[in-house]
Coordinates of N, CA, C and O in Angstrom, one line a residue:
X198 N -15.8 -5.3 -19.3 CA -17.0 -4.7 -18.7 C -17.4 -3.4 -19.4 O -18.5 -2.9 -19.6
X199 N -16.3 -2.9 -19.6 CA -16.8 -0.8 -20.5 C -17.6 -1.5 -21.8 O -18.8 -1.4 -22.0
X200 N -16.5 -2.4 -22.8 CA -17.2 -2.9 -23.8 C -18.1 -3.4 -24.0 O -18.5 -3.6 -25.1
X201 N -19.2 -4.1 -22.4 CA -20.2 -4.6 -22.5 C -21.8 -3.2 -21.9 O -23.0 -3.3 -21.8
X202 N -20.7 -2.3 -21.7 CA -21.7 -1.4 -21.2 C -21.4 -0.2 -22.2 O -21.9 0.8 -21.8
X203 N -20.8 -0.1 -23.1 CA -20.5 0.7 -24.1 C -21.5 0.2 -25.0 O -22.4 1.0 -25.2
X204 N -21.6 -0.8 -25.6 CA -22.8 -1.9 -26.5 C -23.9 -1.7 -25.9 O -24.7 -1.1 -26.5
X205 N -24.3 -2.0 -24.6 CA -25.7 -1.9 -24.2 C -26.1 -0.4 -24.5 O -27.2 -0.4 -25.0
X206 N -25.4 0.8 -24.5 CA -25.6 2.3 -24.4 C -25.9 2.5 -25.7 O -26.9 3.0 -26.2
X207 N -24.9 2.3 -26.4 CA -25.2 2.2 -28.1 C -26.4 2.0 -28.3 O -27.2 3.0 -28.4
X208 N -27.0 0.5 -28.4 CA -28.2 -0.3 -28.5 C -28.9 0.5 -28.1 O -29.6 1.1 -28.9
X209 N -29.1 0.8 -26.9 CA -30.2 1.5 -26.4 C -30.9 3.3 -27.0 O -32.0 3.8 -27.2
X210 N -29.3 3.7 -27.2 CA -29.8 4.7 -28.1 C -30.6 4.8 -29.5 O -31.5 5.5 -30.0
X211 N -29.7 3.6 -29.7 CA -30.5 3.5 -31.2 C -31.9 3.1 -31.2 O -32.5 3.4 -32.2
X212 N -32.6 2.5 -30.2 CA -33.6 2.6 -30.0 C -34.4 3.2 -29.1 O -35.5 2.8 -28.8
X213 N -33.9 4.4 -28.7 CA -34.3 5.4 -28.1 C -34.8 6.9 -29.2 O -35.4 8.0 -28.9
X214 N -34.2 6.3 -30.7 CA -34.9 7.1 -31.3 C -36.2 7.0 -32.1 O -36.6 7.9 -32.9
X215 N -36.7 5.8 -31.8 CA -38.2 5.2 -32.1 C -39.1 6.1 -31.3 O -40.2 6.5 -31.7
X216 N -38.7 6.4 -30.1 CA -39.2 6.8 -28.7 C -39.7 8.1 -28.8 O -39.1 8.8 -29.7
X217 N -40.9 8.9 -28.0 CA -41.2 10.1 -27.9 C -40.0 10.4 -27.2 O -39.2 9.6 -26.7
X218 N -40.0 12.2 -27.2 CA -39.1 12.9 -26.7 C -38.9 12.6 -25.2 O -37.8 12.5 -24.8
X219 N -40.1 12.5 -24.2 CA -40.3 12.9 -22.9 C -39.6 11.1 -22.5 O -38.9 10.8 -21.5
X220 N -39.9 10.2 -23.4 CA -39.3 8.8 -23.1 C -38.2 8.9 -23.2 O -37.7 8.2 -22.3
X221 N -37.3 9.5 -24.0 CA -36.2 9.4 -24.3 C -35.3 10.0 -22.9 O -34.3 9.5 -22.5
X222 N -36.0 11.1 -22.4 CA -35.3 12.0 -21.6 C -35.2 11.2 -20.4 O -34.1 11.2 -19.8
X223 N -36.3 10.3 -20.0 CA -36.4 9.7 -19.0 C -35.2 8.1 -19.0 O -34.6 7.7 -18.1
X224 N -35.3 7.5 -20.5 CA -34.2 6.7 -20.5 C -33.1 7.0 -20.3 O -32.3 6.4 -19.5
X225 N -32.7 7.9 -21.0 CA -31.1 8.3 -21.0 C -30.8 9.2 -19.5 O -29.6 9.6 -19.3
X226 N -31.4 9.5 -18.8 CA -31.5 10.0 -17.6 C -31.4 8.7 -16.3 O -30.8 8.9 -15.2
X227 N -32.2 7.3 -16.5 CA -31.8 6.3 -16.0 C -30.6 5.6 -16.3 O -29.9 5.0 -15.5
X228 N -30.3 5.6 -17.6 CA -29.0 5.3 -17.8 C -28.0 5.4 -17.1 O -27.2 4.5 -16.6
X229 N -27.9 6.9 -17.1 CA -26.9 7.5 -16.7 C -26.8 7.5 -15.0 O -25.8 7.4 -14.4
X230 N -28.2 7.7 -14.3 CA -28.1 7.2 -13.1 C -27.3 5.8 -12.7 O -26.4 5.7 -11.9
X231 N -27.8 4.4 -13.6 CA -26.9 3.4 -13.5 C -25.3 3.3 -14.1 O -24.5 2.4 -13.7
X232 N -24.9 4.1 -14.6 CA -23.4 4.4 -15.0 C -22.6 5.0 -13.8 O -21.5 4.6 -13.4
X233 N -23.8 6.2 -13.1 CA -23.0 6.9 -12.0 C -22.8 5.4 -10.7 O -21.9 5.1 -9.9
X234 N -23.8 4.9 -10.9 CA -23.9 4.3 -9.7 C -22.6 2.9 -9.7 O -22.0 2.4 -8.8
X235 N -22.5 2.6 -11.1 CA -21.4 1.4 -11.2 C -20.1 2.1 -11.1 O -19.4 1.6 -10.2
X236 N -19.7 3.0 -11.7 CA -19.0 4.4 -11.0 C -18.6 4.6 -9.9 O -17.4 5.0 -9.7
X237 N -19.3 4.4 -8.9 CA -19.4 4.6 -7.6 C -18.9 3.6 -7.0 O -18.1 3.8 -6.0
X238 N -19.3 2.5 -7.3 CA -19.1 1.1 -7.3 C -17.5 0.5 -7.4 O -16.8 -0.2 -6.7
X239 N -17.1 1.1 -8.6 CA -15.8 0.9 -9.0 C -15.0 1.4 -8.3 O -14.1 0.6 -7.9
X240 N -14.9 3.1 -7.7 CA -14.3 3.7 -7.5 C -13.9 3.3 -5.6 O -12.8 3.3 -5.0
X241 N -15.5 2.9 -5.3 CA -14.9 2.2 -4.0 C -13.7 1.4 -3.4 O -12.9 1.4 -2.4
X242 N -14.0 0.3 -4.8 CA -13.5 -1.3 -4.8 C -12.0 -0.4 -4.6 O -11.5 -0.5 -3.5
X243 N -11.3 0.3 -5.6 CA -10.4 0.3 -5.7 C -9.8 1.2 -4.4 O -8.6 1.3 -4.1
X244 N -10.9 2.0 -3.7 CA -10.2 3.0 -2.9 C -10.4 1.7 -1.7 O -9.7 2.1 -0.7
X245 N -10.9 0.9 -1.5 CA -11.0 -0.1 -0.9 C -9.3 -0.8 -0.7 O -8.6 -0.9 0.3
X246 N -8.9 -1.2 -1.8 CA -8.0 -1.8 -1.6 C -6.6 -1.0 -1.4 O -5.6 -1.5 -1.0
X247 N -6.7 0.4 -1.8 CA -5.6 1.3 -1.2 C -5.6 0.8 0.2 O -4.8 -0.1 0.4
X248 N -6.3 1.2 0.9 CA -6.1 1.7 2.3 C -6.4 0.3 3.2 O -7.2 0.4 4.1
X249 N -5.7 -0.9 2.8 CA -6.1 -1.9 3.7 C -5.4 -2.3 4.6 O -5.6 -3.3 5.3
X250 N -4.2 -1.2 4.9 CA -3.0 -1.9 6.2 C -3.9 -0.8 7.1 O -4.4 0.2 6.6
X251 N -4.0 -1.2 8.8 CA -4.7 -0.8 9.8 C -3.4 -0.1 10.4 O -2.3 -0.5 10.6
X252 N -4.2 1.4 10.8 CA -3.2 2.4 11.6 C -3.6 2.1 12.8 O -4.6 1.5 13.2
X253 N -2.4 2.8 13.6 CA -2.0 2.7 15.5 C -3.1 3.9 15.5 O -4.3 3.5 15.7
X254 N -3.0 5.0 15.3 CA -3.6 5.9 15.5 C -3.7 6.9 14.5 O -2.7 7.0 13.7
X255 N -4.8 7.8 14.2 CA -5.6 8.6 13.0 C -5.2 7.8 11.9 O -5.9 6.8 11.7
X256 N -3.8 8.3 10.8 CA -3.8 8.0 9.4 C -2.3 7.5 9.7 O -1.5 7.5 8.7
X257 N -1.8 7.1 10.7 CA -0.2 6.8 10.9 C -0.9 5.3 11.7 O -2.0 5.0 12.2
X258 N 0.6 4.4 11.4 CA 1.3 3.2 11.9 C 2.3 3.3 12.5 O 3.2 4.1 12.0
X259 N 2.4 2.7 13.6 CA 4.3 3.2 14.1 C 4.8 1.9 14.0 O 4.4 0.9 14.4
X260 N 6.1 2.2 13.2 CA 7.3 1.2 12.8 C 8.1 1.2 13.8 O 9.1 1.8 14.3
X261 N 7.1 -0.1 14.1 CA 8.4 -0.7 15.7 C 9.6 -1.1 15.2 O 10.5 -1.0 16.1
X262 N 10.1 -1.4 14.2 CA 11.5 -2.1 13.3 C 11.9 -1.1 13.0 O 12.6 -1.3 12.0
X263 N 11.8 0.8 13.4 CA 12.6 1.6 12.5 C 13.2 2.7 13.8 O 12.7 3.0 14.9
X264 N 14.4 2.9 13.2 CA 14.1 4.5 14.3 C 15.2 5.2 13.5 O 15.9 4.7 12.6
X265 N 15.2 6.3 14.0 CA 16.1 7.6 13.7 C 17.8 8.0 14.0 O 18.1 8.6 15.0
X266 N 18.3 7.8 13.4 CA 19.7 8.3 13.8 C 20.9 9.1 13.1 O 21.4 8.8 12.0
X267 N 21.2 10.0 13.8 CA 21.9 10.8 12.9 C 22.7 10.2 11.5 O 22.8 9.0 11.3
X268 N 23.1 10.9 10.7 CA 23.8 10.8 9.4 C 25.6 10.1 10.1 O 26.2 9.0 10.3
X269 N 25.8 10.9 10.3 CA 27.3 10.8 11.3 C 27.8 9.7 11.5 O 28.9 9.2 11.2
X270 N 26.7 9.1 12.1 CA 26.9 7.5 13.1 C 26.1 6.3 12.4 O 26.3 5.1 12.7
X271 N 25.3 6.8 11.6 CA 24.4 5.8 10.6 C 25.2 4.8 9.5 O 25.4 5.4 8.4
X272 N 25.5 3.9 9.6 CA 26.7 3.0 8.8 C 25.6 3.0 7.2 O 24.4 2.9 7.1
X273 N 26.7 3.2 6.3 CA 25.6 3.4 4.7 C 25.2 2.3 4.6 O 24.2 2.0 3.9
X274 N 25.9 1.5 5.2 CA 25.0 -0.2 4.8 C 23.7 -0.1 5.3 O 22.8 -0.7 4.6
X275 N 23.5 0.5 6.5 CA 22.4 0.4 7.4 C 21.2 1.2 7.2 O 20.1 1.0 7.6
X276 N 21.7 2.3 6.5 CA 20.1 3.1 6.1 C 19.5 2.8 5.4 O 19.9 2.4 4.3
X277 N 17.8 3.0 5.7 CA 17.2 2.8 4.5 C 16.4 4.2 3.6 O 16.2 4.4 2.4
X278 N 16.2 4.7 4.5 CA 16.0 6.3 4.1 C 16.8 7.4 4.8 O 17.7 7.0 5.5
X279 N 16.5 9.0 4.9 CA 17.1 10.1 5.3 C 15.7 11.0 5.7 O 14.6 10.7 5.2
X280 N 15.9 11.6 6.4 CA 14.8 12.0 6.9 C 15.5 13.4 7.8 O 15.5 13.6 9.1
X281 N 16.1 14.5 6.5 CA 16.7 15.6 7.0 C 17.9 15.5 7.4 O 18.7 15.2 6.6
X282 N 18.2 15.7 8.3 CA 19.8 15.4 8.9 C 20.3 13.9 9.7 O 21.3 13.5 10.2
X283 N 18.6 13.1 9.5 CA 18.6 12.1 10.2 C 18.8 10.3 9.2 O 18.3 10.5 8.1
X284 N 19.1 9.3 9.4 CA 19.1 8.3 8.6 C 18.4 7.5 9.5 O 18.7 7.3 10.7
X285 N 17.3 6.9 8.9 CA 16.5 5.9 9.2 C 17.0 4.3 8.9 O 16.8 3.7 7.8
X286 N 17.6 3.8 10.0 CA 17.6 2.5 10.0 C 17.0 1.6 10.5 O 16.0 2.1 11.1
X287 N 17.2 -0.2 10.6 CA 16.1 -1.2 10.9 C 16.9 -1.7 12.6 O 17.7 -2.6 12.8
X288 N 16.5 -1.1 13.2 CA 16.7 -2.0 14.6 C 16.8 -3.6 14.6 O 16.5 -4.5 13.8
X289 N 17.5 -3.6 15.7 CA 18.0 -4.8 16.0 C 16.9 -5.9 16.1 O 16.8 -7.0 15.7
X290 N 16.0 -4.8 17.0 CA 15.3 -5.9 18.5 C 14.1 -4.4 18.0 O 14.5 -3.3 17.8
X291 N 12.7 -4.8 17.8 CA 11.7 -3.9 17.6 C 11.7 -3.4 19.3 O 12.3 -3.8 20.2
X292 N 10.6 -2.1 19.2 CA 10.7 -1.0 20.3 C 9.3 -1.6 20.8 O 8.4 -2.0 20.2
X293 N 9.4 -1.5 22.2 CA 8.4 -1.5 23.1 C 7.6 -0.3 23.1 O 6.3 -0.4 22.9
X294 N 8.1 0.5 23.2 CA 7.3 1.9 23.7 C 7.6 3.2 22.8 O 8.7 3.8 22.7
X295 N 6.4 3.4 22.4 CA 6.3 4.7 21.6 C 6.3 5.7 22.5 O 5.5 5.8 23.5
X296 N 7.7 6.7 22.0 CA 8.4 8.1 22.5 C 8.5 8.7 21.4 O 8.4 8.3 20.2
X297 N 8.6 10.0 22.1 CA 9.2 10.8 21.3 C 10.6 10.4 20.4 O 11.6 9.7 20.8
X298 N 10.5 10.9 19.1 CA 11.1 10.4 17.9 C 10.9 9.1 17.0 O 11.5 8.9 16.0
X299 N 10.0 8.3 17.7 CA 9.2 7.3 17.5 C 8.9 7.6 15.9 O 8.3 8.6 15.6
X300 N 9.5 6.5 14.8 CA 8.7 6.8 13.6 C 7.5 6.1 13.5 O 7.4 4.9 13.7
X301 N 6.4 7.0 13.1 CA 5.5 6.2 11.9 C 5.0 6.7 10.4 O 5.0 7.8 9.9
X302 N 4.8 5.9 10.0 CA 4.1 5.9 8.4 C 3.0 6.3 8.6 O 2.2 6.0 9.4
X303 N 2.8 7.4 7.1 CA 1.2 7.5 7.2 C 0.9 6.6 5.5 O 1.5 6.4 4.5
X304 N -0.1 6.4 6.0 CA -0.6 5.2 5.6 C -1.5 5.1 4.0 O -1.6 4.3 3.2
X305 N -1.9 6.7 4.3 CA -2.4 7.7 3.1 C -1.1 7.6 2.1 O -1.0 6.9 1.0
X306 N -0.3 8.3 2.6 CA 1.2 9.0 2.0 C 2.0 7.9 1.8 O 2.5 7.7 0.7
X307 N 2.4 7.3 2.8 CA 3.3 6.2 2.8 C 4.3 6.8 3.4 O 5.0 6.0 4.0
X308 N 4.6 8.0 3.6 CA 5.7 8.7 4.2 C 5.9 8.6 5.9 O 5.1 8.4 6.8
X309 N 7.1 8.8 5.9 CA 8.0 8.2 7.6 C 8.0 9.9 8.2 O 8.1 10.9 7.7
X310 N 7.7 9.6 9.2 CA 7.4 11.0 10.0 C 7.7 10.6 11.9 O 7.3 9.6 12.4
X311 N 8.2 11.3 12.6 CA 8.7 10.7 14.2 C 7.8 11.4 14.4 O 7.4 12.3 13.7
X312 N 7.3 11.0 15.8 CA 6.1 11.3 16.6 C 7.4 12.7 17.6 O 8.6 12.7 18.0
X313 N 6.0 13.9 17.7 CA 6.7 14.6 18.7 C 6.5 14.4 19.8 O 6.6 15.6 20.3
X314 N 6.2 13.8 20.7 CA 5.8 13.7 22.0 C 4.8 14.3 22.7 O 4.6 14.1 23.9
X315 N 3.7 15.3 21.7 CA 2.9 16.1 21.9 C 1.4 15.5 21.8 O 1.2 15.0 20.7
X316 N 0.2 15.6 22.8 CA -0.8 15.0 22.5 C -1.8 16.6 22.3 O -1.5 17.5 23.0
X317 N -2.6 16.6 21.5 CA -3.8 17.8 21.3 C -4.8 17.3 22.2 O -5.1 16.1 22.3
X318 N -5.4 18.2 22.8 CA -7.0 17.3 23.8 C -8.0 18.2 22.7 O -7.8 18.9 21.7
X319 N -8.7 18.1 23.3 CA -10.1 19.0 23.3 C -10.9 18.5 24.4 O -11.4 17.3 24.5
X320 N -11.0 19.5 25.4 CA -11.5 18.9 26.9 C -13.1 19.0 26.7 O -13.8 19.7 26.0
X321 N -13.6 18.0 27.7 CA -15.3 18.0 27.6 C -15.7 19.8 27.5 O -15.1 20.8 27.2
X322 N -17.0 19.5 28.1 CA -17.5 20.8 28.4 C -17.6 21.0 29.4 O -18.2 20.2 30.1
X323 N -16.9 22.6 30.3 CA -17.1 22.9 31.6 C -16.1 22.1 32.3 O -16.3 22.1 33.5
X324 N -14.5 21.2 31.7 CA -13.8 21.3 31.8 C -12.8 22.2 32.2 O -12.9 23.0 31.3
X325 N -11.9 22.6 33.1 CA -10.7 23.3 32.8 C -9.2 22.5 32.9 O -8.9 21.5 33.5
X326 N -8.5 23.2 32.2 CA -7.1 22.7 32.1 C -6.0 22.7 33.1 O -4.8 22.6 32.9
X327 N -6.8 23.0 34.5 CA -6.0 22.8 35.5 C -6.2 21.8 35.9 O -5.3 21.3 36.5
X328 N -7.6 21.1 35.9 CA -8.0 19.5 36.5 C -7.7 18.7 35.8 O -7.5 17.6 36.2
X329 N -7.5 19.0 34.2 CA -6.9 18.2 33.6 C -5.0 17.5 34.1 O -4.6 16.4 34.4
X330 N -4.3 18.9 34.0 CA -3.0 18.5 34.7 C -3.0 17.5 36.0 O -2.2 16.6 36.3
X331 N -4.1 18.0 36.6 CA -3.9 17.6 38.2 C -4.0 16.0 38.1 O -3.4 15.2 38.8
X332 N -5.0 15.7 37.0 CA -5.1 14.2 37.1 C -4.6 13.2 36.4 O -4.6 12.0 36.6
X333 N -3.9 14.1 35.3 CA -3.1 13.3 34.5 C -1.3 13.3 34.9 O -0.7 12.3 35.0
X334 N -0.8 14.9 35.2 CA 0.2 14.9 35.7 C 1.4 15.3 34.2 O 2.6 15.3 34.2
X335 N 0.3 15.5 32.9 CA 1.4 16.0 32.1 C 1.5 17.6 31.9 O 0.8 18.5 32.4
X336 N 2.3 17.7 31.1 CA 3.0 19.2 30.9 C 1.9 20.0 30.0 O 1.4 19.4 29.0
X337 N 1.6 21.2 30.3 CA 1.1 22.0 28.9 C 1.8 22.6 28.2 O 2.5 23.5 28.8
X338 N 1.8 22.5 27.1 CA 2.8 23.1 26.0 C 2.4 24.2 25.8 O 3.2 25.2 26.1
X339 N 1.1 24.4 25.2 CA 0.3 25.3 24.7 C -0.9 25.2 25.1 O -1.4 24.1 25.2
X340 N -1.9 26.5 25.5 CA -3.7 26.2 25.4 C -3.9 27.3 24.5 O -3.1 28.2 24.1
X341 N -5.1 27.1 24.2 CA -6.1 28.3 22.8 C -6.9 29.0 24.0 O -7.6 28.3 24.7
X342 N -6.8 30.7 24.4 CA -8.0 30.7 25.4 C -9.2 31.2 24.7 O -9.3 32.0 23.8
X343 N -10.1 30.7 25.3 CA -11.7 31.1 24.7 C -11.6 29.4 24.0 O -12.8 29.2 23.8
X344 N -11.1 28.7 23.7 CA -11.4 27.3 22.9 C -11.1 26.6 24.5 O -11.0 27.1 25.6
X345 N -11.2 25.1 24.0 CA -11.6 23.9 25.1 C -10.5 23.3 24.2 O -10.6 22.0 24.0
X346 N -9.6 23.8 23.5 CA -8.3 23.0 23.0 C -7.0 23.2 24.1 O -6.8 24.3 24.6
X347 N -6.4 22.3 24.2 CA -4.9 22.2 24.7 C -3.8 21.1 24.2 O -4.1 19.9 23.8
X348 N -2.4 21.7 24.2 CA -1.8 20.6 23.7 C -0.8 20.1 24.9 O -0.3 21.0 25.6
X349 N -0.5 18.4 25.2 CA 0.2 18.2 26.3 C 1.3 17.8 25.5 O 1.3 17.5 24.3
X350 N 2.2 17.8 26.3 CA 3.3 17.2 26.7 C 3.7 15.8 27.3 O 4.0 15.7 28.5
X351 N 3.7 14.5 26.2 CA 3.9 13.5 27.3 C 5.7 13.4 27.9 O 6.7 13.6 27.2
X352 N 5.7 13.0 29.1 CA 7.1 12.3 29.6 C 8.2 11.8 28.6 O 7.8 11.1 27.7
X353 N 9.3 12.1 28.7 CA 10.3 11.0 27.4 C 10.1 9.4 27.8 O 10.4 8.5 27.0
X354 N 9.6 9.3 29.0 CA 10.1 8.0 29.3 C 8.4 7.0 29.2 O 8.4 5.8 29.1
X355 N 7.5 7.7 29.2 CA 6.0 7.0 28.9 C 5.7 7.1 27.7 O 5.6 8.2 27.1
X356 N 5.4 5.9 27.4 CA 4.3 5.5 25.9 C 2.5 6.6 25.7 O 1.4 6.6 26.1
X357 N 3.4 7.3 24.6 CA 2.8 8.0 24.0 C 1.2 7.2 24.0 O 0.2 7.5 24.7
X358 N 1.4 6.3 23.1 CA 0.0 5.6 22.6 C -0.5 5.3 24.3 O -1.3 6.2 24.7
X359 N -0.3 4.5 24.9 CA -1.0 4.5 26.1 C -1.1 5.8 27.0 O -1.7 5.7 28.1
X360 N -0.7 7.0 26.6 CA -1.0 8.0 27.5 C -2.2 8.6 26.9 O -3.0 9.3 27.5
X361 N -2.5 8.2 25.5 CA -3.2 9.4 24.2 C -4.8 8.1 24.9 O -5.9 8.5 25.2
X362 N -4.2 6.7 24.9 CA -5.7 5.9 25.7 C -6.3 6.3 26.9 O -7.5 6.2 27.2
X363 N -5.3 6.7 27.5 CA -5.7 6.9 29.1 C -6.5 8.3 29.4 O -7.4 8.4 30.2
X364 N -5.9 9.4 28.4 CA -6.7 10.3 28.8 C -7.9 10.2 27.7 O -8.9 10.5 28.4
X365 N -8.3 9.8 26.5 CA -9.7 9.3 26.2 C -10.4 8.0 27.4 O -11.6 8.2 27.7
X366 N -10.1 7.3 27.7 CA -11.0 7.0 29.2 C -11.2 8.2 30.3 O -12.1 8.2 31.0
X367 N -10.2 9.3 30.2 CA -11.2 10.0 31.6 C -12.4 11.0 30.3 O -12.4 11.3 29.2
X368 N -13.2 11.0 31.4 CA -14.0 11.9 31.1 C -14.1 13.4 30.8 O -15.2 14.0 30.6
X369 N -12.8 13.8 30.9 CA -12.3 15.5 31.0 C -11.6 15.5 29.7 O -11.0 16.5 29.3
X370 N -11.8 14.5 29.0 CA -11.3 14.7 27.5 C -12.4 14.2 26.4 O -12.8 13.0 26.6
X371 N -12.9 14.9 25.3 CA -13.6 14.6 24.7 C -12.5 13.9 23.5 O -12.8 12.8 23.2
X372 N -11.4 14.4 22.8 CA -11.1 13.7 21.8 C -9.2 14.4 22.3 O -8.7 15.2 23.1
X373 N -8.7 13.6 21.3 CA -7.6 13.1 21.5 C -6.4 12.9 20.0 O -6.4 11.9 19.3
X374 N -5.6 13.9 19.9 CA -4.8 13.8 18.6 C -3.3 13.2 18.9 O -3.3 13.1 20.1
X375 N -2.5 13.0 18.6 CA -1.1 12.6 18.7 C -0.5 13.3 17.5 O -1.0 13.3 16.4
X376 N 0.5 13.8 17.9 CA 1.3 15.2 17.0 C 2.6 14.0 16.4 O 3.5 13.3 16.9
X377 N 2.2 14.2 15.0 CA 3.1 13.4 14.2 C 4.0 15.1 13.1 O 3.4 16.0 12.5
X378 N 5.2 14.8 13.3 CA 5.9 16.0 12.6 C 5.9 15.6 10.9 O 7.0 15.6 10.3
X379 N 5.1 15.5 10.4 CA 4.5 15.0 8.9 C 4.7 16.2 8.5 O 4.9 17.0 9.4
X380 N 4.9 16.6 6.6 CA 4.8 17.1 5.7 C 3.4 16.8 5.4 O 3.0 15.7 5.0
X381 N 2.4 18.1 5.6 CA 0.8 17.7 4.7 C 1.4 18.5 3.6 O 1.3 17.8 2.6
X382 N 1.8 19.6 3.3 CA 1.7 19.8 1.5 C 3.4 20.1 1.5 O 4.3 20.3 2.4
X383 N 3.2 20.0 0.3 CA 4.9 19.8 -0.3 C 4.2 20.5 -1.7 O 3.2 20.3 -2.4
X384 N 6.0 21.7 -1.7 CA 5.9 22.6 -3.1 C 6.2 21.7 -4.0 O 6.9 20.8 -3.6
X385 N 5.7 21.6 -5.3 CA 5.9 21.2 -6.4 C 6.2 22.3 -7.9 O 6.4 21.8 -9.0

């Protein structure tokens, strides 16, 4: 395909110098419009096929077949990565319910990251974060004051993902993050 649009570009130039100046500027100006545009075209297709496995939530997947366990107690046959002081092996029997230490992958990165048990809100407008507790019944970790941000605290024993659904159904929450302990930049 370059070689068949390398040849048309050529050709065209070469007869672009028959052409008045104001023609010329106008061809080689559409050209190049259609180069950007197959460009564009291209660059899709392939960012297209990066990103085709579907995340649980934002840019992460949670690996029901993985979890976390110390170095200590982790048999070398059984790990498949390390993840700090921790060795990531394949469960027996996949997990029902996303908790805290819960791994997932991000999906961008490919990298293994445990969920902290922490959800971010951002509450409607004319919300406050005491009606919020009252109806949901979780913990505040943290609030921003003067912002409509807060971060909760889900239970060890309730699924994360269905708590992060439940409060996007009430109405006292406009949006909704789940706290993944990820590396976004790494020294090089």
């Amino acid at each position: 395909m370059k070689h068949i649009l390398l040849w048309v570009i050529s050709i065209h130039l070469s007869l672009i110098s028959f052409l008045p100046i104001q023609a010329q500027e106008r061809d080689i100006e559409s050209l190049l419009a259609q180069s950007r545009i197959q460009a564009n075209n291209l660059s899709r297709q392939e960012h297209y096929l990066l990103t085709t496995e579907k995340s649980d939530f934002g840019a992460y997947k949670v690996e029901y077949q993985l979890s976390l366990v110390p170095q200590a107690i982790a048999a070398v046959d059984h790990r498949m990565d390390t993840l700090g002081t921790m060795s990531v092996v394949k469960n027996q029997r996949p997990i029902k319910r996303v908790v805290e230490g819960t791994l997932a992958r991000n999906v961008l990165t490919n990298k293994l990251a445990p969920i902290s048990g922490n959800i971010t809100v951002l509450l409607a407008k004319n919300v406050t974060l005491e009606s919020l507790v009252q109806a949901t019944g979780l913990d505040v970790v943290s609030s921003y004051s003067g912002t409509q941000l807060a971060v909760l605290k889900v239970p060890a024993n309730e699924d994360i993902l269905l708590a992060a659904k439940q409060l996007k159904a009430l109405d006292l929450v406009v949006q909704t993050k789940i706290e993944v302990l990820d590396v976004v930049y790494e020294a090089y």
